[in-house]
PDB file of C-alpha atoms in Angstrom:
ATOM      1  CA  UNK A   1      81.349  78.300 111.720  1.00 64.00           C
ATOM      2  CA  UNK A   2      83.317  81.461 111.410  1.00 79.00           C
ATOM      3  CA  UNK A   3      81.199  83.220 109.022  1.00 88.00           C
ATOM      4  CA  UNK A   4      81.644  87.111 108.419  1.00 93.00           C
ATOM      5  CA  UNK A   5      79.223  89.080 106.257  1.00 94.00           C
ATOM      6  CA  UNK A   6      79.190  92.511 105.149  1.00 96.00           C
ATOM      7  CA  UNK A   7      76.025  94.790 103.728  1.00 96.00           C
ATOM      8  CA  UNK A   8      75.802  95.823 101.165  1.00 96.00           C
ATOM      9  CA  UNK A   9      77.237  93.258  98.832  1.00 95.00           C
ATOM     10  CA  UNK A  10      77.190  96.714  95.668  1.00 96.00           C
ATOM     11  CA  UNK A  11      76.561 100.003  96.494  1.00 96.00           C
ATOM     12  CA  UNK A  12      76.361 103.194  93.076  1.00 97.00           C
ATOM     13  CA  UNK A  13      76.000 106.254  94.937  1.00 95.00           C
ATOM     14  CA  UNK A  14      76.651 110.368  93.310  1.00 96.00           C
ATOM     15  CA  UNK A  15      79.371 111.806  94.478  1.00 96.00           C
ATOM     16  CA  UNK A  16      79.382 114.008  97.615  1.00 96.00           C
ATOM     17  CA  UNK A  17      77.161 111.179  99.309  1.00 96.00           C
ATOM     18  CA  UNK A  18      77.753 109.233 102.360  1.00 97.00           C
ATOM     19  CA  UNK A  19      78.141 105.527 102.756  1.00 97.00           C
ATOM     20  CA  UNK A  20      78.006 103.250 105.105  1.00 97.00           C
ATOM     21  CA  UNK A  21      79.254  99.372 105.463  1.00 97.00           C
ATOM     22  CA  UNK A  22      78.291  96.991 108.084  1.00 97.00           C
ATOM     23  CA  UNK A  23      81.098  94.220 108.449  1.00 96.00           C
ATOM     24  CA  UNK A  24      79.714  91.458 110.824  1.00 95.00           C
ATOM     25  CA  UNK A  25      80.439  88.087 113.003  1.00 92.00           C
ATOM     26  CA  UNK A  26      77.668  85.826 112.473  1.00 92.00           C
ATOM     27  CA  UNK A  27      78.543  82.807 115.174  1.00 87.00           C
ATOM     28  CA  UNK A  28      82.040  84.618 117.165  1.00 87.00           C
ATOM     29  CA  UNK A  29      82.760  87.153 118.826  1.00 87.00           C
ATOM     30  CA  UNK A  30      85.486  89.529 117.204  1.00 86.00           C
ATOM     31  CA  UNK A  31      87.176  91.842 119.106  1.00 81.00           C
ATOM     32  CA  UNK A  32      89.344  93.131 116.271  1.00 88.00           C
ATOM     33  CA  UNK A  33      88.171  93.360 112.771  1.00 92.00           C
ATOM     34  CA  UNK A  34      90.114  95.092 110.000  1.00 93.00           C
ATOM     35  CA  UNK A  35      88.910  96.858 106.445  1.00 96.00           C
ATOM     36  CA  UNK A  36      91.061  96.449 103.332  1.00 95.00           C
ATOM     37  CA  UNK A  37      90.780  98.172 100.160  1.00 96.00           C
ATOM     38  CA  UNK A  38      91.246  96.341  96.542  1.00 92.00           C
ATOM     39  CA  UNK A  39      91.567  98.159  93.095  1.00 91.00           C
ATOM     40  CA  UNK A  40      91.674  95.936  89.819  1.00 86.00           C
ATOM     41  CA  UNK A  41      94.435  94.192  89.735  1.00 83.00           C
ATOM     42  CA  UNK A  42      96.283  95.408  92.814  1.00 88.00           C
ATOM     43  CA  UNK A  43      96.728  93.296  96.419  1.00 89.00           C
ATOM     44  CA  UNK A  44      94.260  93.772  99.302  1.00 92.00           C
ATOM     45  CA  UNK A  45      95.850  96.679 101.242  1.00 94.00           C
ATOM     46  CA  UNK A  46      94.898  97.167 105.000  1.00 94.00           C
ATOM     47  CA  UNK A  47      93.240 100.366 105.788  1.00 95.00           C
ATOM     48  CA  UNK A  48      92.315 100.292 109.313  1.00 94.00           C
ATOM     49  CA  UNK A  49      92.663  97.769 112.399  1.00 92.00           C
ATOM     50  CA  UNK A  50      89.107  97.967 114.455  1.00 89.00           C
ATOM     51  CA  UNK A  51      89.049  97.207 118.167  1.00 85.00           C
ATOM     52  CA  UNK A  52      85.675  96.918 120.051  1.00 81.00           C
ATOM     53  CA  UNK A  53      85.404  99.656 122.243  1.00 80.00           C
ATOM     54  CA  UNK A  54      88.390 101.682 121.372  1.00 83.00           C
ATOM     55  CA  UNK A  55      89.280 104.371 118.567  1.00 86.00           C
ATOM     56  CA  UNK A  56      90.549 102.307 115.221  1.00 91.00           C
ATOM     57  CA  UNK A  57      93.868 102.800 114.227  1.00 92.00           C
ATOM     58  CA  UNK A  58      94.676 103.825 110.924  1.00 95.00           C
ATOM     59  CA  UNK A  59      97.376 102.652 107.896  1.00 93.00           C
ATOM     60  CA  UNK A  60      99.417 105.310 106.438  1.00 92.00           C
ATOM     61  CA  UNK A  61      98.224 107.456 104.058  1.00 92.00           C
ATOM     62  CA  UNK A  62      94.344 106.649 105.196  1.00 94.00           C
ATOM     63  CA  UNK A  63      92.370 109.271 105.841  1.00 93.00           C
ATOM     64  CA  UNK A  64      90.822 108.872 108.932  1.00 92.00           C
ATOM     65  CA  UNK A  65      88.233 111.493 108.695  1.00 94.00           C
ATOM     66  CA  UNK A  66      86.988 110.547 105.315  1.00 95.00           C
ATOM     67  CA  UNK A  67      86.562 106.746 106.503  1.00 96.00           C
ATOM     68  CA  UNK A  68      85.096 106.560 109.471  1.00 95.00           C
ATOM     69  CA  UNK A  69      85.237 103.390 111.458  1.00 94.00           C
ATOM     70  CA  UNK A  70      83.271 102.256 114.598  1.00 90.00           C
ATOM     71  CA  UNK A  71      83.402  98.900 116.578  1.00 88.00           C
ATOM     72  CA  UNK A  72      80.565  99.296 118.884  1.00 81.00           C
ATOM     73  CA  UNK A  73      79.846  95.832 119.542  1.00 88.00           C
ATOM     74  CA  UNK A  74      81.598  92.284 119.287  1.00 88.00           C
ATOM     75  CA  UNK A  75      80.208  91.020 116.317  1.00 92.00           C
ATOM     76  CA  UNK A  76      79.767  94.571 114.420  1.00 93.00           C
ATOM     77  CA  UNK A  77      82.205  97.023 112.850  1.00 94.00           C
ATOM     78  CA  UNK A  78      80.972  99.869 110.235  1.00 95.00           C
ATOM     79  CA  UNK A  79      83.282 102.082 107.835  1.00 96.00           C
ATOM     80  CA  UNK A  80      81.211 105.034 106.399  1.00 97.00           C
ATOM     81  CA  UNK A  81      82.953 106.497 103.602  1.00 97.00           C
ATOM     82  CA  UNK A  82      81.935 110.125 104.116  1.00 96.00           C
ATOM     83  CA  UNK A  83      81.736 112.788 101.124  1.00 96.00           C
ATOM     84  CA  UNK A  84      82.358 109.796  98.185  1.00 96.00           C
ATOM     85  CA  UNK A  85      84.285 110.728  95.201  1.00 96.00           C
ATOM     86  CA  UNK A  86      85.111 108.389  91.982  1.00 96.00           C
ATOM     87  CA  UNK A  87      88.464 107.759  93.073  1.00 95.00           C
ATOM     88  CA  UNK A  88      87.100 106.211  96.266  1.00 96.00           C
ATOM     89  CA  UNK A  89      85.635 103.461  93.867  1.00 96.00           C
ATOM     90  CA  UNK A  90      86.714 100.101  95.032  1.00 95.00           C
ATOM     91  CA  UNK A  91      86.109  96.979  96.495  1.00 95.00           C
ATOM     92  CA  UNK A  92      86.296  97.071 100.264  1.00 96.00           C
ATOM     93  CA  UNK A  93      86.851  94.018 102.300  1.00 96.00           C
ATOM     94  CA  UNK A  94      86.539  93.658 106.275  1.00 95.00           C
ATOM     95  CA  UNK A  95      87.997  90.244 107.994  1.00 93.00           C
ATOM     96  CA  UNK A  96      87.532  89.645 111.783  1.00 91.00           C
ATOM     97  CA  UNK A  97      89.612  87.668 114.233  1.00 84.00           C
ATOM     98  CA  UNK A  98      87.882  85.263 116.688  1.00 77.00           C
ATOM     99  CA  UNK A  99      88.449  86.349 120.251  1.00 67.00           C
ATOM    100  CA  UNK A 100      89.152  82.552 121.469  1.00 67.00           C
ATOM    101  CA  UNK A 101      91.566  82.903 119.221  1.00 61.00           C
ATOM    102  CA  UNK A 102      95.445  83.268 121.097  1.00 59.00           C
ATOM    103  CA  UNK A 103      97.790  86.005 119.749  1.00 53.00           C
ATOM    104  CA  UNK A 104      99.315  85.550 116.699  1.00 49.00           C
ATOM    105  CA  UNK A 105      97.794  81.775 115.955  1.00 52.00           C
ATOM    106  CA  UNK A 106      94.758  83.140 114.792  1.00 63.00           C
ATOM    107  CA  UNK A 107      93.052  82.871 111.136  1.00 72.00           C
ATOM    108  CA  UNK A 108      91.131  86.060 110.093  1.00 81.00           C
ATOM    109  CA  UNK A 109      87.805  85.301 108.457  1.00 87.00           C
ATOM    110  CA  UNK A 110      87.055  87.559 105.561  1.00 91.00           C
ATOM    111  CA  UNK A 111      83.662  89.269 104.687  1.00 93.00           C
ATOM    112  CA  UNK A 112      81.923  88.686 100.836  1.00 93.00           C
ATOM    113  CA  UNK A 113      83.180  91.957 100.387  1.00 94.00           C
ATOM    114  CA  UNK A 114      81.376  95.361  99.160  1.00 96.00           C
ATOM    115  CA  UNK A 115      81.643  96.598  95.686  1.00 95.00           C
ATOM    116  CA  UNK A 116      81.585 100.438  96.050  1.00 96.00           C
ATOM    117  CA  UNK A 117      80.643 102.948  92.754  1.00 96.00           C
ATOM    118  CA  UNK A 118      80.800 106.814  92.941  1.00 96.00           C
ATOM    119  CA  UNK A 119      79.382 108.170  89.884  1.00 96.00           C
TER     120      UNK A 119
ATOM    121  CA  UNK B   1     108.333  97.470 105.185  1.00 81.00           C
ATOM    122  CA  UNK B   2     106.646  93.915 103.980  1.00 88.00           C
ATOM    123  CA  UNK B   3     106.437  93.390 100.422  1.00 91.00           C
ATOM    124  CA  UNK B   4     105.464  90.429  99.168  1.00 95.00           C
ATOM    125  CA  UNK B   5     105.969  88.893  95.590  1.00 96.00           C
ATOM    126  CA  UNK B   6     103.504  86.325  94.081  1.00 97.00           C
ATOM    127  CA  UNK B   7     104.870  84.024  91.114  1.00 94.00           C
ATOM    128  CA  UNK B   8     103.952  83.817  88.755  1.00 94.00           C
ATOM    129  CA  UNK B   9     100.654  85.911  88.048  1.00 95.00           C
ATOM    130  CA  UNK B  10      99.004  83.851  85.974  1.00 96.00           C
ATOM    131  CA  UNK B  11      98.700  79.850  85.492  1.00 96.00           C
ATOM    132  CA  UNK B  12      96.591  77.887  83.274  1.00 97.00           C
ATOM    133  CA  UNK B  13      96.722  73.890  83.181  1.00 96.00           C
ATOM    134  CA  UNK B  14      94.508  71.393  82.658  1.00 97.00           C
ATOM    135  CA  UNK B  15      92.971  69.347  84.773  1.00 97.00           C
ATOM    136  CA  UNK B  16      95.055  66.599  86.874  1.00 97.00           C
ATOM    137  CA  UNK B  17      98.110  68.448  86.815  1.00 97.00           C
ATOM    138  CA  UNK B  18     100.218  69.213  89.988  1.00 97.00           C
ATOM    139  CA  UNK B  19     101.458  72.595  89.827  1.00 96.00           C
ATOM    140  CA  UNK B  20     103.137  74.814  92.524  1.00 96.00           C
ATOM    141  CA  UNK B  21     102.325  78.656  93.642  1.00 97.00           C
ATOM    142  CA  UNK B  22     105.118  80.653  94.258  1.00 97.00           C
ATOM    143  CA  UNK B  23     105.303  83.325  97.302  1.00 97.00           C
ATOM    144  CA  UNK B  24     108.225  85.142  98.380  1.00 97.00           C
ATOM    145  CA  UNK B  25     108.528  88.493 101.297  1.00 95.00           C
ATOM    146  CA  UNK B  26     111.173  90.676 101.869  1.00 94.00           C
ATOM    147  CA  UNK B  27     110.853  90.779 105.946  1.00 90.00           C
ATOM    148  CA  UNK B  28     111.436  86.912 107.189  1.00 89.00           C
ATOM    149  CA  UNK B  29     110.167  88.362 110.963  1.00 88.00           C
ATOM    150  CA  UNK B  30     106.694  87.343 110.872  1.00 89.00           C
ATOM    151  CA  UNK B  31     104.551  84.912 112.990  1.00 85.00           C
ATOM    152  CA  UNK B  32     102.504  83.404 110.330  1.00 88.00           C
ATOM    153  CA  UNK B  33     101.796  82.902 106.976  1.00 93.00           C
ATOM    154  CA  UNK B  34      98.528  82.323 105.567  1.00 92.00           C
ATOM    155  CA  UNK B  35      96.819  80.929 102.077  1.00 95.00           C
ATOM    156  CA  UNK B  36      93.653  82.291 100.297  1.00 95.00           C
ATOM    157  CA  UNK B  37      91.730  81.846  97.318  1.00 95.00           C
ATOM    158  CA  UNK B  38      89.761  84.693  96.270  1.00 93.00           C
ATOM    159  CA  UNK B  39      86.481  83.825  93.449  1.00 91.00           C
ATOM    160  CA  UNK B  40      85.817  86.766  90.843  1.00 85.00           C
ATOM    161  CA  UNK B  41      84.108  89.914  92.925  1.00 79.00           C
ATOM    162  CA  UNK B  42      84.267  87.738  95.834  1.00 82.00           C
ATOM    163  CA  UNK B  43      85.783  87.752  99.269  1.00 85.00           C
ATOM    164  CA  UNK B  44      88.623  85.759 101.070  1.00 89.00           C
ATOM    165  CA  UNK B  45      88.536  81.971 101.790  1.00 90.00           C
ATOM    166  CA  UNK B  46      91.667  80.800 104.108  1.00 88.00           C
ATOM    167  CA  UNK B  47      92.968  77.766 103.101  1.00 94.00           C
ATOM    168  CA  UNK B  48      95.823  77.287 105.117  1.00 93.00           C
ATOM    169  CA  UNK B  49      97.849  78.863 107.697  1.00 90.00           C
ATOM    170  CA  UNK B  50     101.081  78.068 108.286  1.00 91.00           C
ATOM    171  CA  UNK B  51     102.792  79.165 112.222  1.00 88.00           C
ATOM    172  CA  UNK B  52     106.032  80.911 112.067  1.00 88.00           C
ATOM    173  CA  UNK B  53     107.627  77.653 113.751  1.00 89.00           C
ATOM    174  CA  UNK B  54     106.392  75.142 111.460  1.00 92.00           C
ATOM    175  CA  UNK B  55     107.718  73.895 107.676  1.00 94.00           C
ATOM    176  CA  UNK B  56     104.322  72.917 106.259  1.00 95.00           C
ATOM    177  CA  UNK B  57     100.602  72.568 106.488  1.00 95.00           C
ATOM    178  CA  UNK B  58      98.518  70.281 104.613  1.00 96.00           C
ATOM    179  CA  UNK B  59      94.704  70.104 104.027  1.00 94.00           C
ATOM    180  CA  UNK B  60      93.439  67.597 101.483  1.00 96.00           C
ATOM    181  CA  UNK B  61      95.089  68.390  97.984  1.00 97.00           C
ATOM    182  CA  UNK B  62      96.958  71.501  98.874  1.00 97.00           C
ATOM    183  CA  UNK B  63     100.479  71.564 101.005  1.00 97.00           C
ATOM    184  CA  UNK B  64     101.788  74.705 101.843  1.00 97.00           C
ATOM    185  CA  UNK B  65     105.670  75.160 102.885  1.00 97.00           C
ATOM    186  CA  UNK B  66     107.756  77.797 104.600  1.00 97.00           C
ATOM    187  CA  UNK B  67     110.783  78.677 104.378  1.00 96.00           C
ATOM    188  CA  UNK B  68     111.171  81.781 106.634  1.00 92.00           C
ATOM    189  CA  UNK B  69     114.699  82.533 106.601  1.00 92.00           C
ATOM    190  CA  UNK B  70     114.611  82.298 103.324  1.00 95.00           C
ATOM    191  CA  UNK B  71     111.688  84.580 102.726  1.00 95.00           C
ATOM    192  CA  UNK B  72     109.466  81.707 100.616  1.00 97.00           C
ATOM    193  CA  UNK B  73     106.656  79.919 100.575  1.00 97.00           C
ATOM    194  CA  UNK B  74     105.043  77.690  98.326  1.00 98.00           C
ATOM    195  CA  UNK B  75     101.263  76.261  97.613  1.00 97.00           C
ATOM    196  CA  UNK B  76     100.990  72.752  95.996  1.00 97.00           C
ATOM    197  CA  UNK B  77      97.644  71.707  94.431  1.00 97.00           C
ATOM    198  CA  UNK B  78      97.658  68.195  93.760  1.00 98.00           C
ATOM    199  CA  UNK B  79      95.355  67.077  90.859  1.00 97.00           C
ATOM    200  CA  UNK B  80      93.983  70.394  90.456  1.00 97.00           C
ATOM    201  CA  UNK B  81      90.338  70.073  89.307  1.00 97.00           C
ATOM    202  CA  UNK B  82      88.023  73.083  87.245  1.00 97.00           C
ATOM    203  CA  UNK B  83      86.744  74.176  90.858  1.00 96.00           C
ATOM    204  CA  UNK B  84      90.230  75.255  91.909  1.00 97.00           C
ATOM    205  CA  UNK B  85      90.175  77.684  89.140  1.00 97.00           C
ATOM    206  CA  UNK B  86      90.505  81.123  91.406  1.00 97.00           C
ATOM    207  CA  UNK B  87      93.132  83.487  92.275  1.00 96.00           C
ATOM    208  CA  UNK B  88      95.535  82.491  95.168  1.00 97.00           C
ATOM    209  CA  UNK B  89      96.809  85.060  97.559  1.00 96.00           C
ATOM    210  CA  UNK B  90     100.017  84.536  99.606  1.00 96.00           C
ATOM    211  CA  UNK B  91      99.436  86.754 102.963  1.00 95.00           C
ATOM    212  CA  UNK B  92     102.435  86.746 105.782  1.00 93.00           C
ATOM    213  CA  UNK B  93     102.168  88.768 109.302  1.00 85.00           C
ATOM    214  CA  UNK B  94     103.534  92.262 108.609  1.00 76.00           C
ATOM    215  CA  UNK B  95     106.695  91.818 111.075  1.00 64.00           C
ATOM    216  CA  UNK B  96     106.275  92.456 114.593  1.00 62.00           C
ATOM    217  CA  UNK B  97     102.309  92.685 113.929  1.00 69.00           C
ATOM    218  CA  UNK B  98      99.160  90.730 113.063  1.00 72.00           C
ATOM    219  CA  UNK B  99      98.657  92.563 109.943  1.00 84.00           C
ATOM    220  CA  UNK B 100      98.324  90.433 107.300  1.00 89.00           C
ATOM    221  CA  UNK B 101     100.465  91.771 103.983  1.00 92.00           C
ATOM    222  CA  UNK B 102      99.176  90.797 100.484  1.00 94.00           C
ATOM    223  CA  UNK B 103     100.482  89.339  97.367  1.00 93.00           C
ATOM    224  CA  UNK B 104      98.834  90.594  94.242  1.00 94.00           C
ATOM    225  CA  UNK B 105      97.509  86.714  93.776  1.00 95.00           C
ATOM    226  CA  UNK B 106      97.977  84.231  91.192  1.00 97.00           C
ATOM    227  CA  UNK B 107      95.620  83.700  88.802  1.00 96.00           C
ATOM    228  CA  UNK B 108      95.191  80.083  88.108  1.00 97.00           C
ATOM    229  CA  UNK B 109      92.689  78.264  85.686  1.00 97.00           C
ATOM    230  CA  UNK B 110      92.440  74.656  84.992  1.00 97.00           C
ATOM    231  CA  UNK B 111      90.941  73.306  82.030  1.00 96.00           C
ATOM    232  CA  UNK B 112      88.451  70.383  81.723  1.00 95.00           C
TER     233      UNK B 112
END
């Protein structure tokens, strides 16, 4: 149980495009999920929380209009980064929190991940 | 702001050794603390979480201990095997949140 799976598992796209990555909750229900960011050799950083139904609330320094996040249903959450450039190269990692779960005894299940190129 | 110090970065043994993972964080106000390993290009697996309340968790070969006044916690691997070769993140609760804050890992390899 508790599975999380994101698509695509590699993306190479030209700079200037859009993408988009679909973060979901294969057997629960999630009401929050959240999107990390890892460069080589550096920690998983949080870039977004992601509540079902409601606006996602953004980390410091994130920009919110270049990586847009929606939570439309339970068991789906998408970040699209919008007008790519090299530097948003990266591996991008959602996790998702069970809603059975009780505040603050939960585990968050993390998502293969999504290897992201901008040429 | 968390911060959260993983020691030491790197770890090679060979196989059947105990050895213990280092994790320390600068803001001793969280709710829980929680274990990963993370394969090569791969995502997150938990391994254990540890409450805010408790001292340690245990699941087969690995014990994990806080000490949150202290701002520690440690990951033992008991007769570590090839297939625990991975890195090992330390993530606490960002204070006051359910954020999780991340170590940079510690890269451990056992040899056959």
């Amino acid at each position: 149980g508790a599975v999380v799976s994101q698509h695509p598992s590699r993306v190479i796209c030209k700079s200037g495009t859009s993408v988009k990555i679909e973060c979901r909750s294969l057997d629960f229900q999630a009401t929050t999920m959240f999107w990390y960011r890892q460069f080589p050799k550096q920690s998983l950083m949080l870039m977004a929380t992601s509540n079902e139904g409601s606006k996602a609330t953004y980390e410091q320094g994130v920009e919110k209009d270049k990586f847009l996040i929606n939570h439309a249903s339970l068991t789906l959450s998408t970040l699209t980064v919008t007008s790519a450039h090299p530097e948003d190269s990266s591996f991008y990692i959602c996790s998702a929190r069970d809603r059975r779960d009780g505040w603050y005894q939960e585990t968050q299940y993390f998502g293969p991940g999504t290897r992201l190129l901008v040429l | 702001k968390q911060e959260v110090t993983q020691i030491p970065a790197a770890l090679s043994v060979p196989e059947g050794e105990n050895l213990v993972l280092n994790c320390s964080f600068t803001d001793s106000a969280i709710y829980n603390l929680q274990w990963f390993r993370q394969d090569p290009g791969k995502g997150l697996t938990s391994l254990l979480l540890i409450q805010s309340s408790q001292r340690e968790q245990t699941s087969g070969r690995l014990n994990a201990s806080l000490d949150k006044s202290s701002g520690r916690s440690t990951l033992y691997i008991a007769a570590s095997q090839p297939g625990d070769s991975a890195t090992y993140l330390c993530a606490p609760s960002q204070g006051g949140s359910e954020k999780l804050v991340f170590g940079k890992g510690t890269k451990l390899t056992v040899n056959p």
